[in-house]
Amino acid sequence: MADEKVKKKPHCSRQKWLTGGIPMFSRAAMYKRTARYMKKKTIIKKEKKPVEKFVVKEIGGEKNGGTRKVAVQKSPRYYPTQEGRRKLKNHRKPFKLHKRKLRPSITPGTVLILLAGVNRGRRVIFLKQLDTGLLLITGPFQLTGVPIRRVNQRYVIATKTKVDISGVKIPEKFNDEYFKRKFQRTGKKTKDIFDNKKEKHQLSDERKQEQKDLDAQIMPCIKKVHLLDKYLKNPFSLRSRQYPHKMVF
């Protein structure tokens, strides 16, 4: 019997748990129950040697005293009359675009329903996701009147209807810089006080042609599916006793 190995008991936690994963004992109570005060390590503090500010140097001669103290760091000869502003340390990290997540129900070619903006209620086709996380969509403009634009995925409903746009070539210049508006800034001196006309944003002929080229690629894909063009033309709306959270799109 003496040769037999003594089996160790399995470790059992002293914490007890209530329903919902709530601990029964607080941190202070567990500090006493587990006797953590016994496990504290004694920290030996090292004595810091004082930094010498002066160095003793020997001086020759009978009447010079033999030695004198010389400062290690010499004081500056010039002192400014006014103290300049001191730069503070900036602890902010440099701005980086983090990876934006996309809903699994939204894939290239998915038909979306817009919930906000001028074109709310319209059905559009999702093309791709941009670097800022916004969705690149189009009507197409030839069919629904919705041009190429950016939309936040919070303001769309993804439907189960999809269009095969694998053969459509989307230009790389359709990015966030492409959609920024450029206004002409005028100085305060040159601006007329009585001129109350506001600058209107006008599309260039180049952008209109790019919209036509994209529509020419998407329209044949839509016509392959029966009645899909009429489905995209018809705007989405709710009637009485219709609840969106109970509907399957």
XYZ file of C-alpha atoms in Angstrom:
249
model
C 0.000 0.000 0.000
C 2.892 2.337 0.752
C 4.267 1.908 -2.793
C 1.020 2.995 -4.378
C 0.998 6.575 -5.633
C -1.307 8.965 -3.822
C -3.836 10.436 -6.251
C -4.089 14.205 -6.166
C -7.509 15.739 -5.872
C -8.608 17.823 -8.870
C -8.413 21.581 -8.439
C -11.765 23.045 -7.455
C -12.534 26.739 -7.756
C -13.605 28.527 -4.589
C -15.907 30.782 -6.561
C -19.597 29.874 -6.813
C -21.761 30.989 -9.674
C -25.393 32.093 -9.664
C -27.841 31.806 -12.538
C -26.880 33.819 -15.597
C -23.131 33.511 -14.968
C -23.104 35.984 -12.046
C -20.320 35.337 -9.470
C -21.476 34.810 -5.892
C -18.392 36.288 -4.180
C -16.868 39.688 -4.933
C -13.215 40.302 -5.777
C -12.452 41.328 -2.191
C -14.089 38.164 -0.827
C -12.170 35.966 -3.288
C -8.945 37.706 -2.233
C -9.498 36.340 1.289
C -10.887 32.917 0.280
C -7.945 32.088 -1.975
C -5.384 33.588 0.478
C -3.728 35.700 -2.154
C -2.150 37.879 0.522
C 0.104 34.905 1.336
C 1.363 34.728 -2.241
C 2.647 38.276 -2.393
C 6.253 38.607 -3.476
C 8.622 40.826 -1.553
C 10.039 43.446 -3.861
C 13.544 44.604 -3.026
C 14.031 48.200 -4.025
C 17.438 49.074 -5.393
C 19.126 52.098 -3.946
C 19.611 54.823 -6.507
C 22.997 56.426 -6.444
C 22.871 60.218 -6.404
C 24.045 61.819 -9.621
C 27.129 63.922 -9.110
C 26.650 67.498 -10.269
C 30.214 68.620 -9.645
C 33.652 67.154 -10.293
C 36.631 67.942 -8.027
C 39.752 68.990 -9.957
C 43.245 69.627 -8.626
C 44.854 73.026 -9.147
C 48.534 73.670 -8.908
C 50.070 76.554 -6.997
C 50.592 77.438 -3.370
C 47.800 80.010 -2.912
C 45.084 78.423 -5.131
C 43.624 76.107 -2.507
C 44.702 72.859 -4.192
C 41.268 71.806 -5.554
C 38.083 73.335 -6.969
C 34.606 72.105 -7.967
C 33.603 72.150 -11.656
C 29.998 71.655 -12.805
C 29.378 68.592 -15.011
C 26.717 70.388 -17.088
C 27.580 73.982 -17.775
C 24.763 76.529 -17.591
C 23.913 78.326 -20.856
C 25.365 81.757 -21.475
C 22.224 83.065 -23.193
C 18.797 83.229 -21.512
C 15.778 84.221 -23.651
C 13.685 87.134 -22.380
C 10.403 85.375 -23.348
C 9.569 81.723 -23.064
C 8.206 80.189 -26.258
C 5.311 77.771 -26.461
C 6.203 74.243 -25.561
C 4.995 71.489 -27.857
C 2.840 68.909 -26.145
C 3.168 65.212 -26.848
C 0.506 63.842 -29.148
C -0.639 60.364 -28.127
C -3.068 59.941 -31.022
C -2.398 57.148 -33.445
C -2.219 57.952 -37.158
C -5.567 57.649 -38.944
C -6.013 54.375 -40.803
C -9.030 53.075 -42.669
C -10.072 49.914 -40.876
C -11.663 47.064 -42.759
C -15.393 47.567 -43.208
C -17.646 44.552 -42.818
C -20.327 43.823 -45.374
C -23.588 42.066 -44.657
C -23.559 38.492 -45.963
C -26.894 39.101 -47.722
C -25.311 41.817 -49.925
C -23.267 40.414 -52.805
C -22.419 41.875 -56.249
C -25.601 41.892 -58.318
C -28.033 41.905 -55.369
C -31.124 44.059 -55.825
C -31.391 46.582 -52.955
C -34.267 48.808 -51.803
C -33.253 52.346 -50.809
C -34.743 53.616 -47.537
C -33.479 57.216 -47.470
C -32.560 60.075 -49.769
C -34.122 61.455 -52.928
C -34.487 57.983 -54.482
C -35.989 56.251 -51.427
C -38.243 53.349 -52.340
C -36.344 52.689 -55.569
C -34.821 49.315 -56.402
C -31.150 49.401 -57.413
C -28.319 46.954 -58.211
C -25.274 46.626 -55.943
C -21.932 46.731 -57.800
C -19.125 46.699 -55.168
C -18.027 48.014 -51.785
C -15.667 51.010 -51.618
C -12.753 51.588 -49.211
C -14.854 53.769 -46.877
C -17.444 50.980 -46.512
C -20.071 52.671 -48.695
C -21.891 50.674 -51.364
C -21.559 51.516 -55.046
C -24.989 51.145 -56.685
C -26.747 51.974 -59.911
C -30.374 51.859 -61.096
C -29.447 51.518 -63.911
C -30.245 55.123 -64.841
C -31.726 54.112 -68.192
C -34.350 51.969 -66.421
C -35.073 53.466 -62.975
C -33.517 56.933 -63.113
C -31.015 56.220 -60.309
C -27.433 57.102 -61.363
C -24.154 55.685 -60.057
C -23.859 56.755 -56.444
C -22.709 55.743 -52.954
C -25.058 54.527 -50.201
C -24.546 53.448 -46.604
C -25.593 49.830 -46.060
C -27.693 50.894 -43.057
C -30.198 52.526 -45.378
C -30.868 49.617 -47.720
C -32.885 46.390 -47.630
C -31.240 43.433 -49.358
C -33.618 41.289 -51.399
C -33.197 37.706 -52.578
C -33.345 38.831 -56.216
C -29.933 38.861 -57.897
C -28.566 39.814 -61.304
C -25.570 38.058 -62.826
C -23.072 40.908 -63.348
C -19.950 38.739 -63.515
C -19.328 39.902 -67.099
C -19.738 43.609 -66.277
C -16.447 45.552 -66.122
C -16.587 48.235 -63.408
C -13.934 50.950 -63.940
C -11.366 51.286 -61.164
C -11.822 55.046 -61.007
C -15.266 54.555 -59.432
C -13.928 55.209 -55.920
C -14.579 57.728 -53.131
C -12.489 60.447 -54.808
C -14.624 60.128 -57.935
C -17.789 61.249 -56.114
C -16.343 64.271 -54.288
C -17.784 67.549 -55.516
C -15.404 70.354 -56.469
C -16.613 73.923 -55.973
C -14.822 77.082 -57.038
C -13.818 79.118 -54.001
C -14.002 82.913 -54.314
C -12.205 85.387 -52.042
C -14.066 87.782 -49.741
C -12.732 90.874 -51.507
C -13.683 89.789 -55.025
C -17.134 88.438 -54.040
C -20.047 90.759 -54.676
C -22.248 91.494 -51.619
C -25.472 91.548 -53.653
C -24.693 88.329 -55.497
C -26.985 85.738 -53.826
C -26.734 83.114 -56.535
C -25.686 79.671 -55.297
C -23.341 77.425 -57.231
C -25.142 74.495 -58.844
C -23.461 71.142 -59.286
C -23.505 70.120 -62.943
C -22.430 66.775 -64.296
C -19.744 66.744 -66.948
C -20.225 65.121 -70.338
C -17.549 62.586 -69.462
C -19.482 61.386 -66.410
C -22.706 61.137 -68.409
C -20.943 58.994 -70.995
C -19.545 56.712 -68.269
C -23.093 56.203 -66.970
C -24.301 55.254 -70.455
C -21.420 52.794 -70.926
C -22.216 51.065 -67.614
C -25.940 50.893 -68.399
C -25.152 49.326 -71.784
C -23.389 46.464 -69.972
C -26.048 45.892 -67.260
C -29.215 46.129 -69.404
C -28.590 42.835 -71.308
C -28.106 41.062 -67.942
C -31.482 42.373 -66.725
C -33.330 41.370 -69.904
C -32.198 37.762 -69.497
C -34.469 37.407 -66.422
C -38.209 37.371 -67.113
C -40.072 40.535 -65.903
C -37.017 41.793 -63.984
C -37.055 45.159 -65.760
C -40.654 45.784 -64.637
C -39.759 44.692 -61.098
C -36.946 47.260 -60.929
C -39.140 50.018 -62.379
C -41.871 49.512 -59.765
C -40.982 51.461 -56.558
C -41.334 49.780 -53.174
C -44.134 50.958 -50.873
C -46.113 49.664 -47.907
C -49.892 49.579 -47.544
C -52.041 49.236 -44.453
C -51.472 46.078 -42.387
C -48.147 45.415 -44.054
C -45.209 45.078 -41.663
C -41.635 45.003 -43.058
C -40.271 42.837 -40.215
C -42.732 40.078 -41.224
C -42.062 40.281 -44.970
C -39.584 38.209 -46.980
C -37.897 40.309 -49.650
